[in-house]
Coordinates of C-alpha atoms in Angstrom, one line a residue:
Chain A
M1 CA 78.4 -39.2 -43.2
E2 CA 77.0 -39.0 -46.7
T3 CA 75.8 -35.9 -48.3
K4 CA 72.2 -35.7 -49.6
E5 CA 73.4 -35.8 -53.2
Q6 CA 75.4 -39.0 -52.5
S7 CA 72.6 -40.8 -50.8
R8 CA 70.3 -39.8 -53.7
L9 CA 72.8 -41.3 -56.2
F10 CA 73.0 -44.4 -54.1
T11 CA 69.3 -44.8 -54.1
A12 CA 69.2 -44.4 -57.9
Y13 CA 71.9 -47.0 -58.1
Q14 CA 70.1 -49.4 -55.8
K15 CA 66.9 -49.1 -57.8
S16 CA 68.4 -49.5 -61.3
V17 CA 71.3 -51.9 -61.0
V18 CA 69.3 -55.1 -61.1
I19 CA 67.2 -54.0 -64.1
I20 CA 70.3 -52.9 -66.0
L21 CA 72.0 -56.2 -65.3
V22 CA 68.9 -58.2 -66.5
L23 CA 68.7 -56.1 -69.7
A24 CA 72.4 -56.4 -70.3
A25 CA 72.1 -60.2 -70.0
W26 CA 69.1 -60.1 -72.3
S27 CA 71.1 -58.2 -74.8
V28 CA 74.1 -60.5 -74.8
F29 CA 72.8 -64.0 -73.9
P30 CA 70.6 -64.6 -77.0
H31 CA 73.6 -64.1 -79.3
F32 CA 75.0 -67.3 -78.0
M33 CA 71.8 -69.3 -78.5
K34 CA 71.6 -71.7 -81.4
N35 CA 68.1 -70.4 -82.2
N36 CA 67.1 -67.1 -80.6
M37 CA 63.9 -66.7 -82.4
F38 CA 61.8 -66.9 -79.2
L39 CA 64.2 -64.7 -77.3
P40 CA 65.6 -62.0 -79.5
P41 CA 68.3 -59.8 -78.1
F42 CA 67.0 -56.8 -76.1
L43 CA 68.5 -54.2 -78.4
D44 CA 66.9 -55.8 -81.5
I45 CA 63.6 -55.5 -79.7
M46 CA 64.3 -51.9 -78.9
Q47 CA 65.0 -51.2 -82.5
T48 CA 61.7 -52.9 -83.5
L49 CA 59.9 -50.8 -80.8
W50 CA 61.4 -47.7 -82.2
E51 CA 60.1 -48.5 -85.7
M52 CA 56.7 -49.4 -84.3
V53 CA 56.6 -46.1 -82.4
R54 CA 57.7 -44.1 -85.5
S55 CA 55.1 -45.8 -87.8
G56 CA 52.4 -44.9 -85.3
E57 CA 51.4 -48.6 -84.9
M58 CA 52.3 -48.7 -81.2
G59 CA 50.5 -45.4 -80.5
K60 CA 47.3 -46.7 -82.1
H61 CA 47.3 -49.8 -79.9
L62 CA 48.4 -48.0 -76.8
L63 CA 45.7 -45.3 -77.2
A64 CA 43.0 -47.9 -77.8
S65 CA 44.0 -49.8 -74.6
L66 CA 44.4 -46.7 -72.4
R67 CA 41.0 -45.5 -73.6
R68 CA 39.3 -48.8 -72.8
A69 CA 41.0 -49.1 -69.4
G70 CA 40.3 -45.5 -68.6
I71 CA 36.6 -45.6 -69.5
G72 CA 36.1 -48.9 -67.6
L73 CA 38.0 -47.6 -64.5
A74 CA 36.1 -44.3 -64.6
I75 CA 32.7 -46.0 -64.7
A76 CA 33.7 -48.4 -61.9
E77 CA 35.0 -45.5 -59.7
A78 CA 31.9 -43.4 -60.4
A79 CA 29.7 -46.3 -59.2
A80 CA 31.8 -47.8 -56.5
I81 CA 32.6 -44.7 -54.5
P82 CA 29.1 -43.5 -53.9
V83 CA 27.8 -47.0 -53.3
G84 CA 30.6 -47.7 -51.0
I85 CA 30.1 -44.5 -49.0
G86 CA 26.4 -45.4 -48.8
L87 CA 27.0 -48.9 -47.6
G88 CA 29.7 -47.8 -45.2
W89 CA 27.4 -45.2 -43.7
F90 CA 24.3 -47.4 -43.4
A91 CA 26.1 -50.3 -41.8
R92 CA 22.9 -52.3 -41.6
F93 CA 22.6 -52.7 -45.3
E94 CA 26.1 -53.9 -45.5
N95 CA 25.3 -56.8 -43.1
Y96 CA 22.8 -58.1 -45.7
L97 CA 25.0 -57.4 -48.7
D98 CA 28.3 -58.6 -47.3
P99 CA 28.0 -62.3 -48.1
L100 CA 27.2 -61.6 -51.8
L101 CA 30.0 -59.0 -52.0
T102 CA 32.4 -61.5 -50.5
A103 CA 31.4 -64.1 -53.0
L104 CA 31.7 -61.8 -56.0
R105 CA 34.9 -60.1 -55.1
N106 CA 36.7 -63.4 -54.6
L107 CA 35.6 -64.6 -58.0
S108 CA 38.5 -64.3 -60.5
V109 CA 37.4 -61.7 -63.0
L110 CA 38.2 -63.7 -66.1
T111 CA 36.1 -66.6 -64.9
I112 CA 33.0 -64.8 -65.8
L113 CA 34.3 -63.3 -69.0
P114 CA 32.5 -65.9 -71.1
L115 CA 29.3 -64.8 -69.4
F116 CA 29.9 -61.2 -70.4
V117 CA 30.5 -62.4 -74.0
L118 CA 27.3 -64.4 -73.9
F119 CA 25.2 -61.4 -72.9
L120 CA 27.0 -58.5 -74.4
G121 CA 28.8 -60.1 -77.5
I122 CA 32.5 -59.7 -78.2
G123 CA 32.3 -56.0 -79.0
E124 CA 33.5 -53.0 -77.1
V125 CA 30.6 -53.1 -74.6
S126 CA 31.6 -56.5 -73.1
K127 CA 35.2 -55.5 -72.9
T128 CA 34.4 -52.3 -71.1
A129 CA 31.9 -54.1 -68.9
I130 CA 34.4 -56.7 -67.7
I131 CA 36.9 -54.0 -66.8
V132 CA 34.2 -52.2 -64.9
W133 CA 33.3 -55.4 -63.1
G134 CA 37.0 -56.0 -62.2
C135 CA 37.6 -52.5 -60.9
F136 CA 34.3 -52.1 -59.1
F137 CA 34.8 -54.5 -56.2
P138 CA 38.2 -53.5 -54.8
Q139 CA 37.1 -49.9 -54.9
L140 CA 33.8 -50.7 -53.2
V141 CA 35.3 -52.8 -50.5
N142 CA 37.9 -50.2 -49.7
T143 CA 35.5 -47.3 -49.7
I144 CA 33.2 -49.2 -47.3
S145 CA 36.1 -49.8 -44.9
G146 CA 37.2 -46.2 -45.2
V147 CA 33.8 -44.9 -44.1
K148 CA 33.5 -47.4 -41.4
N149 CA 36.9 -46.6 -40.1
V150 CA 36.4 -42.9 -39.7
D151 CA 37.2 -42.2 -36.1
P152 CA 33.9 -42.0 -34.1
V153 CA 35.5 -39.5 -31.8
L154 CA 35.9 -37.1 -34.8
I155 CA 32.2 -37.6 -35.7
Q156 CA 31.3 -36.8 -32.2
S157 CA 33.4 -33.8 -32.1
A158 CA 31.9 -32.5 -35.4
R159 CA 28.4 -33.2 -34.1
S160 CA 29.1 -31.4 -30.9
M161 CA 29.5 -28.2 -33.0
G162 CA 26.0 -28.8 -34.4
M163 CA 27.4 -29.7 -37.8
S164 CA 24.7 -30.6 -40.4
N165 CA 24.7 -34.0 -42.1
F166 CA 25.9 -32.6 -45.3
S167 CA 28.8 -30.8 -43.7
L168 CA 29.6 -33.9 -41.7
F169 CA 29.8 -35.8 -44.8
Q170 CA 31.9 -33.3 -46.7
K171 CA 34.2 -32.3 -43.9
V172 CA 34.6 -35.5 -41.9
I173 CA 33.5 -38.6 -43.8
L174 CA 35.0 -37.9 -47.2
P175 CA 38.5 -36.8 -45.9
G176 CA 38.4 -39.3 -43.1
S177 CA 37.9 -42.2 -45.6
M178 CA 40.4 -40.8 -48.1
T179 CA 43.3 -43.1 -47.4
Y180 CA 41.2 -46.2 -47.9
T181 CA 39.5 -44.8 -51.0
L182 CA 42.9 -44.1 -52.6
T183 CA 44.1 -47.6 -51.8
G184 CA 41.0 -48.9 -53.6
F185 CA 41.8 -46.6 -56.5
R186 CA 45.3 -47.9 -56.9
L187 CA 44.1 -51.5 -56.7
S188 CA 41.4 -50.9 -59.2
A189 CA 43.7 -49.2 -61.7
S190 CA 46.1 -52.1 -61.7
I191 CA 43.2 -54.5 -62.1
A192 CA 42.0 -52.4 -65.0
L193 CA 45.2 -53.1 -66.9
L194 CA 45.2 -56.7 -65.9
V195 CA 41.7 -57.4 -67.1
L196 CA 42.2 -55.2 -70.2
V197 CA 44.8 -57.5 -71.7
G198 CA 42.6 -60.6 -71.1
A199 CA 39.6 -58.9 -72.6
E200 CA 41.5 -57.7 -75.6
M201 CA 43.0 -61.1 -76.3
L202 CA 39.5 -62.3 -76.7
G203 CA 39.2 -60.3 -79.9
A204 CA 39.6 -56.7 -80.8
D205 CA 40.9 -54.7 -83.7
F206 CA 43.3 -52.6 -81.7
G207 CA 44.8 -52.7 -78.2
L208 CA 48.0 -53.9 -76.6
G209 CA 46.4 -57.2 -75.5
H210 CA 45.2 -57.9 -79.0
M211 CA 48.5 -56.9 -80.5
I212 CA 50.6 -59.2 -78.2
F213 CA 48.3 -62.1 -78.9
H214 CA 48.1 -61.5 -82.6
Y215 CA 51.9 -61.2 -83.1
Q216 CA 52.5 -64.3 -81.1
Q217 CA 50.2 -66.2 -83.4
A218 CA 51.7 -64.6 -86.5
F219 CA 55.2 -65.5 -85.2
L220 CA 56.3 -61.9 -85.2
I221 CA 58.1 -62.4 -81.9
K222 CA 60.0 -59.1 -81.7
K223 CA 56.8 -57.2 -82.1
M224 CA 55.1 -59.4 -79.4
Y225 CA 57.9 -58.5 -77.0
C226 CA 57.4 -54.8 -77.8
G227 CA 53.8 -55.1 -76.7
I228 CA 54.8 -56.7 -73.5
L229 CA 57.4 -54.1 -72.8
V230 CA 55.0 -51.3 -73.4
M231 CA 52.5 -53.0 -71.1
I232 CA 55.1 -53.1 -68.3
I233 CA 55.9 -49.4 -68.8
V234 CA 52.2 -48.5 -68.7
G235 CA 51.8 -50.5 -65.5
V236 CA 54.8 -48.8 -63.8
V237 CA 53.8 -45.3 -64.9
V238 CA 50.2 -45.7 -63.8
N239 CA 51.3 -47.0 -60.4
T240 CA 53.8 -44.2 -59.9
L241 CA 51.4 -41.5 -60.8
I242 CA 48.8 -42.9 -58.4
A243 CA 51.4 -43.3 -55.6
R244 CA 52.3 -39.6 -56.2
L245 CA 48.7 -38.6 -56.0
E246 CA 48.2 -40.6 -52.8
S247 CA 51.1 -39.1 -51.0
R248 CA 50.0 -35.7 -52.2
L249 CA 46.5 -36.1 -50.9
T250 CA 47.6 -37.6 -47.6
I251 CA 50.4 -35.2 -46.8
W252 CA 48.9 -34.9 -43.3
Q253 CA 49.7 -38.5 -42.4
D254 CA 52.5 -39.4 -40.2
K255 CA 54.7 -41.3 -42.6
G256 CA 56.8 -42.6 -39.7
N257 CA 60.1 -41.1 -40.8
A258 CA 59.7 -37.9 -38.9
H259 CA 61.1 -39.3 -35.7
Chain B
M1 CA 3.8 -31.0 -20.5
A2 CA 7.5 -31.0 -21.1
K3 CA 7.2 -27.7 -22.9
Q4 CA 5.5 -26.1 -19.9
T5 CA 8.2 -27.1 -17.5
S6 CA 10.8 -25.7 -19.9
I7 CA 9.0 -22.3 -19.9
Q8 CA 8.8 -22.3 -16.2
G9 CA 12.4 -23.2 -16.0
A10 CA 13.4 -20.4 -18.3
A11 CA 11.5 -17.9 -16.1
L12 CA 13.1 -19.2 -13.0
E13 CA 16.7 -19.8 -13.8
T14 CA 18.0 -17.1 -16.1
D15 CA 20.8 -16.1 -13.7
K16 CA 22.4 -19.6 -13.9
R17 CA 24.4 -20.8 -16.9
I18 CA 23.6 -24.5 -16.7
V19 CA 20.8 -26.1 -14.8
A20 CA 20.1 -29.8 -14.7
K21 CA 16.8 -30.9 -13.0
D22 CA 16.2 -34.5 -12.1
V23 CA 18.1 -35.8 -15.1
G24 CA 18.0 -39.5 -15.6
L25 CA 19.3 -42.0 -18.1
V26 CA 17.9 -45.5 -18.4
Y27 CA 19.2 -47.9 -21.0
K28 CA 17.0 -50.6 -22.4
I29 CA 19.0 -53.8 -22.8
R30 CA 17.4 -56.2 -25.2
S31 CA 18.4 -59.7 -24.4
R32 CA 18.2 -62.0 -27.4
R33 CA 17.9 -65.3 -25.6
K34 CA 15.2 -64.5 -23.1
K35 CA 12.5 -62.4 -24.5
E36 CA 12.5 -59.9 -21.6
N37 CA 13.7 -56.4 -21.7
R38 CA 16.0 -55.4 -18.9
T39 CA 16.9 -51.8 -18.0
L40 CA 20.0 -50.3 -16.6
T41 CA 19.9 -47.0 -14.8
A42 CA 23.0 -45.1 -15.6
L43 CA 22.0 -41.7 -14.1
E44 CA 19.3 -40.9 -11.6
H45 CA 18.1 -37.6 -10.2
V46 CA 21.1 -35.6 -11.3
D47 CA 20.6 -32.0 -10.2
I48 CA 23.2 -29.3 -10.8
E49 CA 23.3 -25.5 -11.0
V50 CA 26.3 -23.9 -12.5
N51 CA 26.8 -20.1 -12.3
K52 CA 28.1 -17.9 -15.1
G53 CA 31.8 -17.9 -15.3
E54 CA 32.1 -20.7 -12.7
F55 CA 34.7 -23.5 -12.8
Y56 CA 32.7 -26.6 -11.9
A57 CA 34.3 -30.0 -11.5
L58 CA 32.5 -33.4 -11.5
V59 CA 34.3 -36.2 -9.9
G60 CA 33.2 -39.8 -9.3
P61 CA 34.3 -43.4 -9.4
S62 CA 34.7 -44.8 -12.9
G63 CA 31.5 -46.0 -14.4
C64 CA 29.4 -43.5 -12.4
G65 CA 28.3 -41.8 -15.5
K66 CA 30.0 -38.5 -15.1
S67 CA 31.3 -38.5 -18.7
T68 CA 27.9 -39.7 -19.9
F69 CA 26.3 -36.7 -18.1
L70 CA 28.8 -34.4 -19.9
Y71 CA 27.8 -35.9 -23.2
I72 CA 24.2 -35.3 -22.4
L73 CA 25.0 -31.7 -21.6
A74 CA 26.8 -31.5 -25.0
G75 CA 23.6 -32.9 -26.6
L76 CA 25.3 -35.9 -28.0
I77 CA 23.4 -38.4 -25.8
K78 CA 19.7 -38.1 -25.1
K79 CA 18.6 -38.2 -21.5
T80 CA 15.5 -40.3 -20.7
S81 CA 14.1 -38.0 -18.0
G82 CA 14.5 -34.6 -16.4
A83 CA 15.3 -31.3 -18.0
L84 CA 18.5 -29.4 -18.9
Y85 CA 18.9 -25.7 -19.5
I86 CA 21.6 -23.4 -20.8
N87 CA 20.9 -19.7 -20.1
G88 CA 17.4 -20.7 -19.3
H89 CA 16.7 -22.4 -22.6
E90 CA 16.2 -26.1 -22.7
I91 CA 18.9 -28.1 -24.4
H92 CA 17.7 -30.2 -27.3
G93 CA 20.9 -31.2 -29.0
P94 CA 24.4 -30.1 -29.8
D95 CA 25.0 -26.4 -30.5
L96 CA 27.8 -23.9 -30.6
D97 CA 26.9 -22.4 -27.2
R98 CA 28.7 -25.4 -25.7
G99 CA 32.1 -26.6 -26.7
I100 CA 33.3 -30.1 -25.7
I101 CA 36.9 -31.0 -25.2
M102 CA 37.6 -34.7 -25.2
Q103 CA 40.3 -36.8 -23.7
Q104 CA 41.4 -38.0 -27.1
Y105 CA 41.8 -34.5 -28.4
A106 CA 39.7 -35.2 -31.5
L107 CA 41.7 -33.1 -33.8
F108 CA 41.1 -33.7 -37.5
P109 CA 44.4 -35.2 -38.8
W110 CA 43.9 -33.9 -42.4
R111 CA 43.5 -30.3 -41.3
T112 CA 46.3 -28.0 -40.3
I113 CA 46.2 -26.7 -36.7
R114 CA 44.7 -23.4 -38.0
K115 CA 42.1 -25.2 -40.0
N116 CA 41.2 -27.3 -37.0
V117 CA 40.6 -24.2 -34.9
E118 CA 38.6 -22.8 -37.7
L119 CA 36.2 -25.7 -37.9
G120 CA 33.5 -24.4 -35.5
L121 CA 33.7 -21.0 -37.2
E122 CA 33.0 -22.7 -40.6
V123 CA 29.9 -24.2 -39.1
K124 CA 29.0 -20.8 -37.7
G125 CA 29.3 -19.4 -41.2
V126 CA 32.1 -16.9 -40.4
K127 CA 33.9 -15.5 -43.5
K128 CA 37.3 -16.7 -44.4
E129 CA 39.6 -13.8 -43.4
E130 CA 37.7 -13.4 -40.2
R131 CA 38.0 -17.1 -39.4
E132 CA 41.7 -17.0 -40.0
R133 CA 42.1 -13.9 -37.8
I134 CA 40.1 -15.4 -34.9
A135 CA 41.8 -18.8 -35.2
L136 CA 45.3 -17.3 -35.1
G137 CA 44.3 -15.3 -32.1
F138 CA 43.3 -18.4 -30.1
I139 CA 46.3 -20.4 -31.3
D140 CA 48.4 -17.5 -29.9
L141 CA 46.4 -17.6 -26.7
V142 CA 47.5 -21.2 -26.1
G143 CA 51.0 -20.3 -27.1
L144 CA 51.4 -22.4 -30.3
S145 CA 51.6 -19.7 -33.0
E146 CA 54.5 -21.3 -34.7
F147 CA 52.6 -24.5 -35.2
A148 CA 49.6 -22.9 -37.0
D149 CA 50.4 -24.5 -40.4
R150 CA 51.5 -27.8 -39.1
Y151 CA 49.5 -31.0 -39.0
P152 CA 48.3 -32.6 -35.7
Y153 CA 50.7 -35.6 -36.0
E154 CA 53.6 -33.2 -35.6
L155 CA 52.4 -32.1 -32.1
S156 CA 52.7 -33.8 -28.7
G157 CA 49.7 -34.8 -26.6
G158 CA 49.8 -31.7 -24.5
M159 CA 50.0 -29.4 -27.5
K160 CA 47.1 -31.2 -29.2
Q161 CA 45.0 -30.7 -26.1
R162 CA 45.9 -27.0 -26.1
I163 CA 44.8 -26.8 -29.7
A164 CA 41.5 -28.6 -28.8
I165 CA 40.9 -25.9 -26.2
A166 CA 41.7 -23.2 -28.7
R167 CA 39.3 -24.8 -31.2
A168 CA 36.5 -24.9 -28.6
L169 CA 37.2 -21.3 -27.6
A170 CA 37.3 -20.0 -31.2
Y171 CA 33.6 -20.3 -31.8
D172 CA 32.9 -18.6 -28.6
P173 CA 30.6 -21.0 -26.6
D174 CA 29.3 -20.0 -23.2
V175 CA 30.3 -23.2 -21.7
L176 CA 33.3 -25.5 -22.1
L177 CA 32.6 -29.1 -21.3
M178 CA 35.8 -30.9 -20.6
D179 CA 35.9 -34.7 -20.4
E180 CA 39.0 -35.8 -18.6
P181 CA 41.0 -33.6 -20.9
F182 CA 44.4 -34.1 -19.3
A183 CA 44.2 -37.8 -18.4
A184 CA 46.4 -38.9 -21.4
V185 CA 49.3 -36.5 -20.8
D186 CA 52.2 -37.0 -18.4
E187 CA 52.2 -35.5 -14.9
Q188 CA 54.5 -32.5 -15.7
T189 CA 52.7 -31.5 -18.8
R190 CA 49.4 -31.8 -16.8
E191 CA 50.6 -29.2 -14.3
T192 CA 51.6 -26.8 -17.0
L193 CA 48.2 -27.4 -18.7
H194 CA 46.4 -26.7 -15.4
D195 CA 48.1 -23.3 -15.0
E196 CA 47.4 -22.6 -18.7
L197 CA 43.8 -23.5 -18.4
L198 CA 43.3 -21.3 -15.4
R199 CA 45.0 -18.4 -17.1
I200 CA 42.8 -18.9 -20.2
W201 CA 39.7 -19.3 -18.1
E202 CA 40.3 -16.1 -16.2
K203 CA 41.0 -14.3 -19.4
T204 CA 38.0 -15.5 -21.3
N205 CA 35.4 -15.7 -18.5
K206 CA 34.0 -19.0 -19.8
T207 CA 31.9 -21.3 -17.7
I208 CA 33.7 -24.6 -17.4
I209 CA 32.3 -28.0 -16.4
F210 CA 35.3 -30.3 -15.9
V211 CA 34.9 -34.1 -15.5
T212 CA 37.8 -35.9 -13.9
H213 CA 38.7 -38.8 -11.7
S214 CA 41.6 -37.0 -10.1
I215 CA 40.7 -35.4 -6.8
D216 CA 43.8 -33.2 -6.9
E217 CA 43.0 -31.9 -10.3
A218 CA 39.4 -31.1 -9.3
V219 CA 40.3 -29.3 -6.1
F220 CA 43.1 -27.3 -7.6
L221 CA 41.1 -26.1 -10.6
A222 CA 37.5 -25.7 -9.5
D223 CA 35.3 -23.3 -7.6
R224 CA 33.1 -26.1 -6.7
V225 CA 33.5 -29.9 -6.9
A226 CA 30.5 -32.1 -7.3
V227 CA 31.0 -35.7 -6.1
M228 CA 29.0 -38.4 -7.8
T229 CA 27.8 -41.7 -6.5
P230 CA 28.4 -44.9 -8.5
S231 CA 25.7 -46.5 -10.6
P232 CA 23.2 -45.2 -10.9
G233 CA 25.1 -41.9 -10.9
S234 CA 23.8 -38.9 -9.1
I235 CA 25.2 -35.9 -7.3
K236 CA 26.2 -36.9 -3.7
E237 CA 27.5 -33.6 -2.5
V238 CA 28.9 -30.4 -3.8
V239 CA 32.0 -29.1 -2.1
D240 CA 32.9 -25.4 -2.1
I241 CA 36.6 -24.8 -2.8
N242 CA 37.4 -21.5 -1.1
L243 CA 41.1 -21.4 -2.0
G244 CA 41.2 -17.9 -3.5
R245 CA 42.6 -17.0 -6.9
P246 CA 44.8 -16.8 -8.8
R247 CA 46.1 -20.2 -7.9
V248 CA 49.6 -21.3 -8.5
S249 CA 50.1 -25.1 -8.4
G250 CA 53.4 -25.2 -6.6
H251 CA 52.1 -23.0 -3.8
I252 CA 48.5 -24.0 -3.2
K253 CA 49.0 -27.7 -3.2
S254 CA 51.2 -27.6 -0.1
T255 CA 48.7 -25.5 2.0
Q256 CA 46.6 -27.1 4.7
A257 CA 43.4 -25.7 3.2
F258 CA 44.1 -27.6 0.1
S259 CA 44.8 -30.9 1.9
M260 CA 41.6 -30.6 3.9
L261 CA 39.5 -30.0 0.9
R262 CA 41.2 -32.8 -0.9
H263 CA 40.6 -35.1 2.1
R264 CA 36.9 -34.0 2.2
V265 CA 36.4 -35.0 -1.5
W266 CA 38.3 -38.2 -0.9
E267 CA 36.1 -39.1 2.0
L268 CA 33.0 -38.6 0.0
L269 CA 34.3 -40.7 -2.8
Q270 CA 35.3 -43.5 -0.3
N271 CA 31.8 -43.7 1.1
S272 CA 30.2 -43.9 -2.2
G273 CA 32.8 -46.4 -3.2
E274 CA 31.7 -48.9 -0.6
T275 CA 28.4 -49.4 -2.3
A276 CA 30.0 -49.4 -5.7
D277 CA 29.4 -52.6 -7.6
A278 CA 32.3 -53.0 -10.0
G279 CA 30.3 -55.2 -12.3
A280 CA 27.5 -52.7 -12.7
G281 CA 30.1 -50.0 -13.3
A282 CA 31.7 -51.9 -16.1
A283 CA 28.3 -52.6 -17.6
A284 CA 27.5 -48.9 -17.5
D285 CA 30.8 -48.0 -19.2
F286 CA 30.1 -50.5 -22.0
D287 CA 26.6 -49.1 -22.6
V288 CA 27.9 -45.6 -22.7
S289 CA 30.3 -46.4 -25.6
E290 CA 27.5 -48.1 -27.4
V291 CA 25.1 -45.2 -27.0
I292 CA 27.8 -42.8 -28.1
S293 CA 28.5 -44.8 -31.3
E294 CA 24.8 -45.1 -32.0
S295 CA 24.2 -41.4 -31.7
A296 CA 27.2 -40.8 -33.9
V297 CA 25.6 -42.8 -36.7
L298 CA 22.3 -41.1 -36.5

């Protein structure tokens, strides 16, 4: 039998070994290439990244991107959660709206990017708007499902105590739809990052998407890779943070490993 | 007109805890193809009188509307005719003077056991420390003190139902309405829960209306057993259970008195069963769930 410490070490090993191997290959392999311009060794890229961080260049782009994605996501959440709760509660409206929602949410976000540019220009507004658009639907759909899936027995039980509509909403509907809402949030957050890069490539002064695109065109390949790496790190960090938040807020759920 | 009857009722029936007079429930079924409205009578002329502190059981074939009647008493389904009184006052909707205990426990998974028991007290507006004190008291009464800070998923079915009982008791209703509360637990747990329920009932002096399809359960627990007819449901006969108290399951169930009462209830159910139309019963069941979900969305 393993001790707890041993199994934790083993888990860490399991999770990191493949990445380490890939990075090691990436550090060594390019040295044997005739021309490694398009695939510089990993350690060289790390050096460039370090320089970009120190000069503040990376921070500038990262901040601009996070700000954009954050604002877009926040607006989308603020709109989608109340609307989703409303539509989930008044199921009759949803019957009318469902075909439209289905059509819109299955539309690839970048498909209508030109439309946003047409109406809102290529400035900050259209970039934020497209992020809002992309984040809105997954959150909306999940919130609606959450409200609709609140156990009717619980609603009955709450009603039997003479609970007011407001309390019912606050004590039953909101917590009861929480798991779905959080799933929607995680989806929306990853979509925010996805759409962000696309929108920034369209034209911006700052931002990771812009940076990656710009350095590719300027043939500054190492810097381009730096942008991509930072984008990966941002994605992983955001996902981990939200997963933490999720398990914290749904501590009451049977995770299936108790038995 | 309805108001007048209610005042008369109030004057007449104050010594009873629960009175149902000629209660009926008729569903309108709208058929889409034919433009006619059919109706389905689920309950008809239901009359009961339940004394204060009484343990009153309702048995009947499935689909007879016994659970529906309990939900009407809880104020969760609206009757279409007749009148219902609690302590002489007409019942208009759900309130904290009645506590319902459902077969599916209906514990809130995101609340700890203590917080579940506190829920009715929150609705009542009881202060935090007081809520906590009362809740812990009732959790102790059902013997689950060490689980107060656990979540429902960590409890077995029998434990969950004990918590559901504690929750209903916590806000101090006059009447406990129990809808086949022990149908989902295994036989052994059920017997323990029977003894437990009787102990709690004797200690708290609550009036209990207990819906079940188990004859044994009804006869063992109740002071009186009302036998219902199948659709439309109404009370066929009320059987007095003079078995004395306190009752201990192992002993009482082997007595001749118990067997005879059991047989009497069984006979009444058999007779009503002959006229039972399984199809209509199923239809009634379906409509009940529909009405329940509708009233939930109100």
